[in-house]
Each structure stands twice: as structure tokens, then as C-alpha cells.
Short mmCIF file of C-alpha atoms in Angstrom, two decimals:
data_model
loop_
_atom_site.label_atom_id
_atom_site.label_comp_id
_atom_site.label_asym_id
_atom_site.label_seq_id
_atom_site.Cartn_x
_atom_site.Cartn_y
_atom_site.Cartn_z
CA SER A 1 0.00 0.00 0.00
CA PHE A 2 1.26 3.54 -0.84
CA SER A 3 -0.11 4.57 2.55
CA ASP A 4 2.22 2.17 4.35
CA SER A 5 5.47 3.80 5.51
CA VAL A 6 7.27 0.45 5.49
CA LYS A 7 8.81 -0.13 2.04
CA PHE A 8 8.98 -3.89 2.49
CA SER A 9 5.29 -4.46 3.33
CA ASN A 10 4.54 -6.42 0.13
CA ARG A 11 1.94 -9.16 0.43
CA VAL A 12 0.85 -11.90 -1.93
CA ALA A 13 -2.28 -11.01 -3.92
CA ALA A 14 -2.49 -14.20 -6.02
CA GLY A 15 -0.43 -17.29 -6.74
CA THR A 16 1.72 -19.52 -4.59
CA GLY A 17 5.03 -18.73 -6.25
CA ILE A 18 5.08 -22.22 -7.77
CA GLU A 19 3.79 -22.62 -11.32
CA GLY A 20 0.64 -24.69 -11.63
CA SER A 21 -2.96 -24.78 -12.78
CA ALA A 22 -4.77 -25.26 -9.45
CA SER A 23 -7.22 -22.56 -8.42
CA ASN A 24 -4.63 -20.94 -6.13
CA GLN A 25 -1.83 -21.11 -8.68
CA LEU A 26 -0.69 -19.18 -11.75
CA GLU A 27 1.71 -19.87 -14.59
CA GLY A 28 3.24 -16.89 -16.34
CA PRO A 29 0.76 -14.19 -15.27
CA TYR A 30 0.77 -11.07 -17.46
CA GLY A 31 -1.89 -8.34 -17.44
CA ILE A 32 -3.91 -7.58 -14.32
CA PHE A 33 -6.97 -5.49 -13.50
CA VAL A 34 -8.46 -4.57 -10.10
CA ASP A 35 -12.05 -3.34 -10.00
CA VAL A 36 -13.72 -1.02 -7.48
CA ASN A 37 -14.61 -4.04 -5.29
CA LEU A 38 -10.87 -4.81 -5.06
CA ASP A 39 -11.43 -8.01 -7.03
CA LEU A 40 -8.30 -8.96 -8.97
CA TYR A 41 -8.41 -10.25 -12.57
CA VAL A 42 -5.27 -11.97 -13.87
CA ALA A 43 -4.34 -12.94 -17.44
CA ASP A 44 -2.93 -16.35 -16.51
CA CYS A 45 -0.99 -16.62 -19.75
CA TYR A 46 0.43 -20.15 -19.84
CA ASN A 47 -2.72 -21.67 -18.33
CA ASP A 48 -4.72 -20.12 -21.21
CA ARG A 49 -7.25 -18.60 -18.84
CA VAL A 50 -8.33 -15.47 -16.97
CA GLN A 51 -8.59 -15.87 -13.21
CA LEU A 52 -10.71 -13.81 -10.84
CA PHE A 53 -9.45 -13.55 -7.28
CA GLN A 54 -12.21 -11.99 -5.23
CA SER A 55 -11.07 -9.59 -2.52
CA GLY A 56 -9.34 -11.51 0.28
CA GLU A 57 -9.52 -14.88 -1.51
CA SER A 58 -6.47 -16.97 -2.42
CA ASN A 59 -8.37 -19.32 -4.75
CA GLY A 60 -9.25 -17.97 -8.15
CA ILE A 61 -12.29 -18.54 -10.34
CA THR A 62 -11.77 -19.11 -14.07
CA VAL A 63 -13.92 -16.51 -15.85
CA ALA A 64 -12.57 -17.03 -19.36
CA GLY A 65 -10.93 -20.03 -20.98
CA SER A 66 -11.89 -23.61 -21.72
CA THR A 67 -11.59 -24.65 -18.04
CA SER A 68 -14.19 -22.18 -16.76
CA ARG A 69 -17.28 -23.57 -15.02
CA ASN A 70 -19.38 -22.60 -18.01
CA PRO A 71 -17.22 -22.86 -21.17
CA THR A 72 -16.77 -19.33 -22.47
CA ILE A 73 -14.13 -18.98 -25.15
CA LYS A 74 -10.91 -20.77 -26.01
CA LEU A 75 -7.80 -18.68 -25.21
CA ARG A 76 -4.15 -19.07 -26.18
CA LEU A 77 -1.68 -17.04 -24.08
CA PRO A 78 -3.93 -14.20 -22.85
CA ARG A 79 -1.76 -11.23 -21.90
CA GLY A 80 -4.02 -8.24 -21.31
CA ILE A 81 -7.37 -7.64 -19.61
CA ILE A 82 -9.70 -4.70 -19.03
CA LEU A 83 -13.23 -4.40 -17.63
CA ASP A 84 -15.67 -1.85 -19.05
CA ALA A 85 -18.18 0.24 -17.07
CA ASP A 86 -20.62 -2.68 -16.92
CA LYS A 87 -17.92 -5.14 -15.81
CA TYR A 88 -17.77 -6.91 -19.15
CA LEU A 89 -14.38 -8.46 -19.80
CA PHE A 90 -12.05 -7.58 -22.68
CA ILE A 91 -9.02 -9.80 -23.29
CA LEU A 92 -5.90 -9.64 -25.42
CA ASP A 93 -5.67 -13.21 -26.76
CA SER A 94 -2.02 -13.02 -27.81
CA PHE A 95 -1.29 -16.32 -29.57
CA ASN A 96 -4.55 -16.04 -31.51
CA SER A 97 -3.54 -12.45 -32.37
CA ARG A 98 -6.88 -10.90 -31.51
CA ILE A 99 -8.86 -8.83 -29.01
CA ILE A 100 -12.05 -10.40 -27.69
CA GLY A 101 -14.80 -8.99 -25.50
CA SER A 102 -17.78 -10.23 -23.54
CA GLY A 103 -21.34 -8.95 -23.45
CA LEU A 104 -24.94 -10.05 -23.03
CA ASN A 105 -24.48 -12.73 -25.69
CA GLY A 106 -21.13 -14.03 -24.43
CA PHE A 107 -17.68 -13.52 -25.92
CA ARG A 108 -16.90 -12.40 -29.47
CA CYS A 109 -13.91 -11.30 -31.51
CA LEU A 110 -13.51 -7.53 -31.77
CA ALA A 111 -10.20 -6.89 -33.56
CA GLY A 112 -7.69 -9.13 -35.30
CA CYS A 113 -10.39 -11.58 -36.31
CA TYR A 114 -8.78 -12.71 -39.57
CA GLY A 115 -5.76 -14.59 -38.25
CA ARG A 116 -2.15 -13.59 -37.63
CA GLY A 117 -0.67 -11.22 -40.20
CA SER A 118 0.47 -7.73 -41.08
CA GLN A 119 -2.58 -6.38 -42.90
CA SER A 120 -4.50 -3.47 -41.35
CA ASN A 121 -7.18 -5.85 -40.03
CA GLN A 122 -4.62 -8.27 -38.54
CA LEU A 123 -2.30 -8.47 -35.53
CA SER A 124 0.81 -10.52 -34.77
CA SER A 125 1.33 -11.55 -31.13
CA PRO A 126 -0.09 -8.36 -29.60
CA LEU A 127 1.08 -7.62 -26.06
CA SER A 128 -1.23 -5.02 -24.49
CA PHE A 129 -4.16 -2.73 -25.28
CA SER A 130 -6.15 0.18 -23.92
CA PHE A 131 -9.33 2.15 -24.65
CA ASP A 132 -9.54 5.91 -25.14
CA SER A 133 -12.50 7.94 -23.89
CA TYR A 134 -14.39 7.32 -27.15
CA GLY A 135 -14.10 3.53 -26.93
CA ASN A 136 -11.44 3.20 -29.63
CA ILE A 137 -8.90 0.42 -29.01
CA PHE A 138 -5.12 0.97 -29.12
CA VAL A 139 -3.04 -2.23 -29.40
CA THR A 140 0.70 -2.86 -29.15
CA ASP A 141 1.10 -5.06 -32.23
CA GLN A 142 4.36 -6.64 -31.07
CA TYR A 143 5.77 -8.53 -34.06
CA ASN A 144 4.55 -5.94 -36.56
CA ASP A 145 6.48 -3.26 -34.59
CA ARG A 146 3.55 -0.87 -34.49
CA ILE A 147 0.64 0.50 -32.47
CA GLN A 148 -2.73 -0.17 -34.12
CA LYS A 149 -5.87 1.87 -33.51
CA PHE A 150 -9.27 0.26 -34.07
CA LEU A 151 -12.16 2.73 -34.25
CA LEU A 152 -15.41 2.04 -32.40
CA ILE A 153 -18.31 1.94 -34.86
CA LYS A 154 -21.15 3.79 -33.16
CA ASP A 155 -23.96 1.79 -34.77
CA SER A 156 -22.09 -1.48 -34.60
CA PHE A 157 -23.03 -5.08 -34.05
CA GLY A 158 -26.63 -6.04 -33.51
CA LEU A 159 -28.07 -9.45 -34.22
CA SER A 160 -30.65 -9.49 -36.99
CA PHE A 161 -32.48 -12.53 -35.58
CA ASN A 162 -34.13 -13.30 -32.26
CA GLN A 163 -32.41 -15.20 -29.45
CA PRO A 164 -34.97 -15.23 -26.63
CA LYS A 165 -34.10 -16.21 -23.08
CA PHE A 166 -36.20 -19.12 -21.81
CA CYS A 167 -36.56 -20.65 -18.38
CA SER A 168 -35.97 -24.36 -17.80
CA THR A 169 -39.72 -25.07 -17.76
CA ALA A 170 -40.56 -23.13 -20.94
CA THR A 171 -43.29 -24.74 -23.03
CA TRP A 172 -45.06 -24.04 -26.30
CA ASN A 173 -48.68 -24.66 -27.21
CA LEU A 174 -48.52 -28.09 -28.82
CA THR A 175 -51.40 -27.17 -31.13
CA GLY A 176 -49.97 -25.13 -33.95
CA ILE A 177 -51.64 -22.39 -35.96
CA THR A 178 -51.26 -22.45 -39.74
CA PHE A 179 -49.64 -19.09 -40.43
CA ALA A 180 -49.36 -19.59 -44.21
CA ASN A 181 -50.52 -22.40 -46.51
CA GLN A 182 -49.51 -23.76 -49.91
CA SER A 183 -51.26 -20.99 -51.83
CA ILE A 184 -48.81 -18.49 -50.31
CA VAL A 185 -45.57 -20.40 -49.70
CA GLY A 186 -45.85 -23.02 -52.47
CA LEU A 187 -44.95 -26.69 -52.39
CA PHE A 188 -42.37 -27.91 -49.89
CA PRO A 189 -41.37 -24.61 -48.22
CA ARG A 190 -37.80 -24.92 -46.96
CA ASP A 191 -36.35 -21.91 -45.16
CA ILE A 192 -37.79 -19.25 -42.88
CA PHE A 193 -36.26 -16.24 -41.13
CA VAL A 194 -37.85 -13.99 -38.50
CA SER A 195 -36.03 -10.70 -37.93
CA LYS A 196 -35.69 -8.62 -34.76
CA ASN A 197 -38.65 -6.46 -35.78
CA ASN A 198 -40.74 -9.59 -36.37
CA THR A 199 -40.67 -9.38 -40.14
CA ILE A 200 -41.06 -12.92 -41.49
CA TYR A 201 -39.31 -14.12 -44.66
CA VAL A 202 -40.04 -17.42 -46.45
CA ALA A 203 -38.41 -18.82 -49.59
CA ASN A 204 -41.09 -19.97 -52.04
CA GLN A 205 -39.31 -22.55 -54.22
CA GLU A 206 -42.30 -23.17 -56.44
CA ASN A 207 -42.56 -19.55 -57.62
CA ASN A 208 -38.89 -18.60 -57.06
CA THR A 209 -39.82 -15.71 -54.77
CA ILE A 210 -39.23 -14.47 -51.23
CA VAL A 211 -42.47 -13.80 -49.38
CA MET A 212 -42.46 -11.19 -46.57
CA TRP A 213 -44.80 -10.39 -43.70
CA GLU A 214 -43.66 -7.06 -42.29
CA GLU A 215 -43.79 -6.42 -38.54
CA GLU A 216 -46.31 -9.03 -37.44
CA SER A 217 -48.71 -8.55 -40.35
CA VAL A 218 -51.14 -11.46 -40.79
CA ASN A 219 -51.12 -11.13 -44.58
CA ALA A 220 -48.06 -11.16 -46.82
CA THR A 221 -46.99 -7.57 -47.46
CA LYS A 222 -44.26 -7.99 -50.08
CA ILE A 223 -43.11 -10.55 -52.65
CA ILE A 224 -39.56 -10.30 -53.98
CA SER A 225 -38.82 -11.76 -57.39
CA GLY A 226 -35.47 -12.03 -59.10
CA ASN A 227 -33.26 -14.13 -61.29
CA PHE A 228 -32.83 -16.89 -58.70
CA THR A 229 -34.01 -20.48 -58.98
CA ILE A 230 -35.19 -22.97 -56.33
CA PRO A 231 -33.96 -20.99 -53.27
CA MET A 232 -33.13 -23.52 -50.57
CA SER A 233 -32.16 -21.01 -47.87
CA LEU A 234 -31.99 -17.34 -46.96
CA PHE A 235 -30.53 -15.03 -44.33
CA VAL A 236 -31.48 -11.45 -43.49
CA THR A 237 -29.08 -8.88 -41.99
CA SER A 238 -29.95 -5.98 -39.69
CA ASN A 239 -30.27 -3.50 -42.55
CA GLY A 240 -32.88 -5.65 -44.29
CA ASP A 241 -30.61 -7.06 -47.02
CA ILE A 242 -31.50 -10.65 -47.95
CA TYR A 243 -28.95 -13.32 -48.87
CA ILE A 244 -30.58 -15.91 -51.13
CA ASP A 245 -29.36 -19.32 -52.25
CA ASP A 246 -29.17 -19.58 -56.03
CA GLY A 247 -26.70 -22.44 -56.20
CA GLN A 248 -28.52 -25.31 -57.87
CA LYS A 249 -28.79 -23.80 -61.34
CA ASN A 250 -26.70 -20.62 -61.26
CA GLY A 251 -23.91 -21.59 -58.81
CA ARG A 252 -24.10 -18.49 -56.66
CA VAL A 253 -25.50 -16.72 -53.60
CA GLN A 254 -27.29 -13.47 -54.33
CA LYS A 255 -27.90 -10.46 -52.11
CA TRP A 256 -31.06 -8.43 -52.46
CA ILE A 257 -30.22 -4.88 -51.37
CA ALA A 258 -33.19 -3.45 -49.49
CA GLU A 259 -32.26 0.19 -50.12
CA THR A 260 -32.01 -0.11 -53.91
CA ASN A 261 -34.13 -3.19 -54.62
CA ASN A 262 -31.22 -4.56 -56.67
CA PHE A 263 -29.49 -7.97 -56.71
CA VAL A 264 -25.74 -8.61 -56.61
CA THR A 265 -23.79 -11.88 -56.58
CA VAL A 266 -21.80 -12.23 -53.33
CA MET A 267 -20.49 -15.80 -53.47
CA ASN A 268 -19.84 -18.45 -56.08
CA VAL A 269 -20.78 -21.99 -54.99
CA LYS A 270 -20.73 -25.48 -56.51
CA SER A 271 -24.29 -26.44 -55.52
CA SER A 272 -27.29 -25.38 -53.47
CA CYS A 273 -26.74 -23.89 -50.02
CA PHE A 274 -28.96 -25.86 -47.64
CA GLY A 275 -28.11 -23.26 -45.00
CA LEU A 276 -26.89 -19.65 -45.14
CA PHE A 277 -25.54 -17.50 -42.32
CA VAL A 278 -23.80 -14.13 -41.98
CA ASP A 279 -21.72 -13.79 -38.79
CA ILE A 280 -20.93 -10.66 -36.77
CA ASN A 281 -17.78 -10.05 -38.84
CA ASP A 282 -19.73 -10.04 -42.12
CA THR A 283 -18.54 -13.47 -43.17
CA LEU A 284 -21.03 -15.41 -45.28
CA TYR A 285 -21.35 -19.18 -44.75
CA CYS A 286 -22.92 -21.69 -47.16
CA SER A 287 -23.74 -25.28 -46.21
CA MET A 288 -23.27 -27.37 -49.36
CA SER A 289 -25.11 -30.59 -48.62
CA LYS A 290 -24.14 -32.35 -51.84
CA HIS A 291 -20.45 -31.57 -51.30
CA HIS A 292 -20.46 -32.43 -47.57
CA GLN A 293 -18.84 -29.14 -46.68
CA VAL A 294 -19.49 -25.67 -45.26
CA VAL A 295 -17.67 -22.84 -47.04
CA LYS A 296 -17.30 -19.19 -46.09
CA ARG A 297 -16.27 -15.87 -47.60
CA SER A 298 -15.62 -12.48 -46.02
CA LEU A 299 -18.06 -9.98 -47.51
CA ASN A 300 -15.41 -7.31 -46.89
CA ASP A 301 -13.03 -9.03 -49.31
CA PRO A 302 -13.28 -7.61 -52.85
CA LEU A 303 -12.08 -10.88 -54.39
CA MET A 304 -14.96 -13.21 -55.28
CA THR A 305 -12.49 -16.10 -55.30
CA SER A 306 -11.75 -15.75 -51.57
CA THR A 307 -14.05 -18.61 -50.50
CA ARG A 308 -12.52 -20.87 -47.81
CA VAL A 309 -13.52 -24.12 -46.13
CA ALA A 310 -15.22 -23.65 -42.75
CA ALA A 311 -15.98 -27.33 -42.03
CA GLY A 312 -15.83 -30.69 -43.76
CA THR A 313 -13.32 -32.27 -46.10
CA GLY A 314 -15.58 -32.44 -49.14
CA ILE A 315 -15.79 -36.23 -48.79
CA GLU A 316 -18.77 -37.67 -46.92
CA GLY A 317 -17.90 -39.38 -43.67
CA SER A 318 -18.48 -39.49 -39.93
CA ALA A 319 -15.02 -38.61 -38.62
CA SER A 320 -14.71 -35.46 -36.51
CA ASN A 321 -13.46 -33.45 -39.48
CA GLN A 322 -16.11 -34.76 -41.88
CA LEU A 323 -19.77 -34.13 -42.65
CA ASN A 324 -22.46 -36.08 -44.46
CA SER A 325 -25.12 -33.91 -46.08
CA PRO A 326 -24.89 -30.81 -43.85
CA HIS A 327 -28.04 -28.69 -43.71
CA GLY A 328 -28.76 -25.80 -41.34
CA ILE A 329 -25.90 -23.79 -39.81
CA PHE A 330 -25.51 -21.28 -36.98
CA VAL A 331 -22.51 -19.12 -36.06
CA ASP A 332 -22.41 -17.61 -32.56
CA VAL A 333 -20.69 -14.41 -31.43
CA ASN A 334 -17.51 -16.39 -30.67
CA LEU A 335 -17.44 -17.37 -34.37
CA ASP A 336 -18.07 -20.99 -33.37
CA LEU A 337 -19.92 -22.86 -36.13
CA TYR A 338 -22.77 -25.29 -35.43
CA VAL A 339 -23.75 -27.66 -38.26
CA ALA A 340 -26.84 -29.85 -38.58
CA ASP A 341 -24.99 -32.90 -39.95
CA CYS A 342 -28.10 -34.55 -41.37
CA GLN A 343 -27.03 -37.99 -42.57
CA ASN A 344 -24.72 -38.48 -39.57
CA ASN A 345 -27.72 -37.82 -37.29
CA ARG A 346 -25.79 -35.32 -35.20
CA VAL A 347 -25.04 -31.65 -34.60
CA GLN A 348 -21.37 -30.71 -34.86
CA LEU A 349 -19.66 -27.75 -33.19
CA PHE A 350 -16.56 -26.43 -34.96
CA GLN A 351 -14.89 -23.98 -32.62
CA SER A 352 -13.35 -20.95 -34.27
CA GLY A 353 -10.27 -21.96 -36.24
CA GLU A 354 -10.73 -25.71 -35.64
CA SER A 355 -11.19 -28.28 -38.42
CA ASN A 356 -12.31 -31.08 -36.08
CA GLY A 357 -15.85 -30.88 -34.80
CA ILE A 358 -17.32 -31.81 -31.44
CA THR A 359 -20.62 -33.70 -31.43
CA VAL A 360 -22.97 -31.67 -29.19
CA ALA A 361 -26.20 -33.51 -30.02
CA GLY A 362 -26.83 -37.06 -31.20
CA ILE A 363 -25.99 -40.51 -29.88
CA LEU A 364 -22.27 -40.16 -30.66
CA THR A 365 -21.70 -37.42 -28.07
CA TYR A 366 -19.40 -38.15 -25.12
CA HIS A 367 -22.52 -38.16 -22.96
CA VAL A 368 -25.57 -39.43 -24.85
CA THR A 369 -27.86 -36.43 -25.32
CA ILE A 370 -30.73 -37.28 -27.64
CA SER A 371 -31.26 -39.54 -30.63
CA LEU A 372 -31.64 -37.55 -33.85
CA ASP A 373 -32.79 -38.57 -37.31
CA CYS A 374 -31.46 -36.18 -39.97
CA PRO A 375 -31.37 -32.82 -38.16
CA THR A 376 -31.87 -29.98 -40.65
CA GLY A 377 -32.18 -26.74 -38.68
CA ILE A 378 -30.45 -25.28 -35.62
CA THR A 379 -30.45 -22.12 -33.53
CA LEU A 380 -29.14 -21.04 -30.14
CA ASP A 381 -31.07 -19.04 -27.56
CA ALA A 382 -29.67 -16.17 -25.46
CA GLU A 383 -27.99 -18.61 -23.06
CA LYS A 384 -26.50 -20.76 -25.85
CA TYR A 385 -28.94 -23.62 -25.40
CA LEU A 386 -29.45 -25.56 -28.62
CA PHE A 387 -32.74 -25.93 -30.53
CA ILE A 388 -32.91 -28.43 -33.40
CA VAL A 389 -35.26 -29.39 -36.23
CA ASP A 390 -35.19 -33.19 -35.95
CA GLN A 391 -36.59 -33.77 -39.41
CA GLY A 392 -36.75 -37.57 -39.53
CA ASN A 393 -38.60 -37.60 -36.21
CA ASN A 394 -40.90 -34.74 -37.31
CA ARG A 395 -40.30 -32.62 -34.24
CA ILE A 396 -38.44 -29.67 -32.71
CA VAL A 397 -36.23 -30.47 -29.72
CA GLY A 398 -34.48 -28.09 -27.36
CA SER A 399 -31.82 -28.25 -24.67
CA GLY A 400 -31.68 -26.70 -21.22
CA VAL A 401 -30.29 -27.24 -17.76
CA ASN A 402 -32.03 -30.63 -17.66
CA GLY A 403 -30.85 -31.80 -21.09
CA PHE A 404 -32.85 -32.22 -24.31
CA ARG A 405 -36.62 -32.59 -24.63
CA CYS A 406 -39.27 -32.52 -27.33
CA LEU A 407 -40.95 -29.12 -27.68
CA VAL A 408 -43.40 -29.41 -30.60
CA GLY A 409 -44.38 -32.18 -33.00
CA CYS A 410 -44.10 -34.73 -30.22
CA TYR A 411 -46.86 -37.05 -31.45
CA GLY A 412 -45.32 -38.42 -34.63
CA ARG A 413 -45.65 -37.60 -38.34
CA GLY A 414 -48.99 -36.22 -39.51
CA SER A 415 -51.03 -33.31 -40.81
CA GLN A 416 -52.98 -32.41 -37.68
CA SER A 417 -52.35 -29.02 -36.06
CA SER A 418 -50.20 -30.70 -33.40
CA GLU A 419 -48.17 -32.66 -35.96
CA LEU A 420 -45.40 -32.00 -38.45
CA ASN A 421 -44.37 -33.79 -41.63
CA ASN A 422 -40.76 -33.49 -42.72
CA PRO A 423 -40.06 -30.06 -41.16
CA PHE A 424 -37.00 -28.27 -42.52
CA SER A 425 -36.27 -25.07 -40.57
CA PHE A 426 -37.66 -22.78 -37.88
CA SER A 427 -37.15 -19.37 -36.32
CA PHE A 428 -38.19 -17.55 -33.13
CA ASP A 429 -39.98 -14.21 -33.09
CA HIS A 430 -39.09 -11.69 -30.37
CA SER A 431 -41.81 -13.09 -28.08
CA GLY A 432 -40.38 -16.61 -28.27
CA ASN A 433 -43.07 -17.98 -30.59
CA MET A 434 -41.80 -20.62 -33.00
CA PHE A 435 -42.37 -20.57 -36.78
CA VAL A 436 -41.71 -23.89 -38.56
CA THR A 437 -41.56 -24.75 -42.26
CA ASP A 438 -43.73 -27.88 -42.25
CA GLN A 439 -42.37 -29.02 -45.58
CA SER A 440 -44.48 -32.01 -46.65
CA ASN A 441 -47.66 -30.39 -45.30
CA HIS A 442 -46.83 -27.35 -47.49
CA ARG A 443 -47.43 -24.85 -44.72
CA ILE A 444 -45.85 -22.64 -42.07
CA GLN A 445 -46.89 -23.57 -38.53
CA LYS A 446 -46.76 -21.17 -35.61
CA PHE A 447 -46.41 -22.61 -32.10
CA GLN A 448 -47.09 -20.02 -29.42
CA TYR A 449 -44.79 -19.66 -26.44
CA VAL A 450 -46.68 -20.15 -23.17
CA GLU A 451 -45.44 -17.24 -21.03
CA GLU A 452 -47.13 -18.66 -17.93
CA SER A 453 -44.86 -21.73 -18.14
CA CYS A 454 -42.02 -19.75 -16.57
#
């Protein structure tokens, strides 16, 4: 303490002085941060974690890193940490050459998200960072011998889709309401998207159109036509732009620009995209079922040839690095990719930068979760619980603190209001209601969230 007149009054704040990974040990600690409660945060570099030592405690709690109580984000040699005004954690993840930050939706990459390098959007073994009063980030970019400044974008990141927060006892009315029938959505409707403002988008394959219901309208308010054929999937960004699969005949993904009502090609593909997704870094993903692979391309890259492999070898198989007819995909704010691996009857998680997947649903998981039969659609809620279209079993299942359970379509295949027949995808509205493309019944079913169940 600066108030102590004795110069040699140093005391141990954290660590035993012997390297180790126990809760009271550290190995190569770097950056530290002490908040107003006198809680100490330590970038425990060689343990690949961030430890929180609450005031007066000698045992730390892992708040970031793969060994935390609730897995947060994978770190490699964290060396800097800062808390913002709301006590969200920002970490310099040195070996991964990036800055990551936490928030309501968990951790996500903020700067240096394109791998190690010397380009203006890359870092190479950064050592420390700091914010200015405007929220801009200054980083010591060690091996590039420079200081990089990353500007805060005032109207930045906001999810375009709904991720409600549900309690463990959440239920939905098992009797569905037909929101749209064949006369509106055509034969075998495949993909659906519900935006944050509750605008509903459905791909009509029969008429090669996108049908829209704006802001909870009961009747379709807009039909978008273009030079696309048999659209298998779509994705809508926060500004209302629509990404549309046009792979089967024309070998591309198109973007409909809401502001101009024009179409542009944004990705070249070898076949239909059974799932499309745009992550928080404006990277577009396409799930190519017939090629057993998920590919991606940064929309900020001017080169149309910059498509890379996100998951799968291109050869069907059930190994951890393989896929067999992948369908729906979901990318969280950590840039972790979830794939509905249909013909392997599982959901695979490919953590950011990893080519080997982890089975998080299906009988081949480390701990048996639930038996699936050709899952085709997936989404995560606000707490990262998984919801799956289990197509072969004609139902929607969801996970929670008590594991997986059937949510709707729990009475077998059929055409009754409580039944589904070959469902393909689904989406939540902002109230937690569920909209399902009931493919072989040629309709969209709405299952209402029962608020009283929580």
C-alpha cells in the first residue's frame, strides 16, 4: 500500500510462487486489472485462462478459458485484460492475435479476427491494449512493430435474428396455428427467417420468390422476385438485405439490397446452399449438402475467389473433421460454427479456427444427449442452449439445464395441427413464438410460447 510507511510491506495477492494450474496457482501471469470491489483479474498466460481472485480470496475462479465452469471462449496465451463500465471483460488473446470482448451474448472477436498477419485488419502476437474515452482500441502489435488503432463503430453489431431467453420449464402450445398455406408459400417450403422487428421471410421454391410479412402482419406484405431459382435457404441482416441461395442452377448466392431493390452476386458456390448465415464479422457461410462441406467468404473481401472451407473435407464421412449432407448452420458471437450434420444424425460444433468438430447432439456425443434422425435446422437461444429441427422424427427439440426434450411435434408424423411432416427449418420471433416450415404439409406452422410456463 502507498499509505504504508514500510517499504517492504509487500503481500501476496495471487499465486503460490510455484507454477501450476490449481485454483490458487498461476503460470506466467501477465496483465492484471483490479475493479472497485478490489477483485483482482489476472491474465494467466500459460494456463490459457483469466482468473478472478475476489477480494481476500487466495483461490481464483476461471472466468474465461476452456476450463471455466461454463465454457466461455478458447484462449491461447492471454496477456491483457480490461473491464468496461458494466464489468464486461475484454481480453488480449495473444497467440490467436486478436482482441475479444464479452457482453450479453457471451464472448466475441472484436479486432484481429482474420488470423495472424500484417494487414491493417490483422495483428501478430499483440502484447497489451487500452481504450480511449471514445471507446477506440489501441493495441501494441508486437511482431509488426507498431501500435494499431481500431475505431469504435457507433452503430455497430446487432443481431438481426431473435435469441430469446427461456426458463428451464418453458413450453409451447402443442397445437400449432397455420400461419401460411400452400397458396402463399408453395410446395415444400424450406427456409424461414424472423427478424428482430418480427418481419417474417419465407423462400417460395415453387414460384422462385421471397415472401415477406412485415412487422407481425397477418397477410403477406411484399413478394420479392429475381433471377434466382429454387432458393433452398436465406438469411437477413440488420439493414434488411436478404442473402438468397441460387446455387442449384446458377452456382451463386445473391444479395437483395433493401435500399435499392437490386441484386448482386456475393459468393460463387458449386451447388445449393442448404443453410446460409452471416456472422458478426460479415462473413457469409454456405452449407453445401451435396459436397459435404461448409464454405465461407468475407463480404469485406473484394475478391470473389476468396471462399474458404469452414468445415468438412468435401468427402462424406463421420469422422470429426467430416460431414455427411450438412443442412442448417448457426454461427455464434464467438465465431463458433454449429452444423446440422443430417445424414450423420448429429449436430457438430466447430470452434473458431478448428477443423475437427465436437458432437454436441446425437448418440455419438461423449454423454448421450438425444437420438436424432437427420437434423436440418439449428439455432441457439440467449444462453447458448441448442434448438434443433429433428426432421426424420418430425419434431423440434431443445436443450436446457435438464438436457434435451421434445418441444413441438411430439406425437409423430402427420397433418394435424399438433403434428409436423418433414419439417425443414424454424425461427423464433421476439416473443419466443416458434415458426416452422412444415415441408411435406406445405405450410408454415406457428407454435405459441406459453409465457405462464415460466
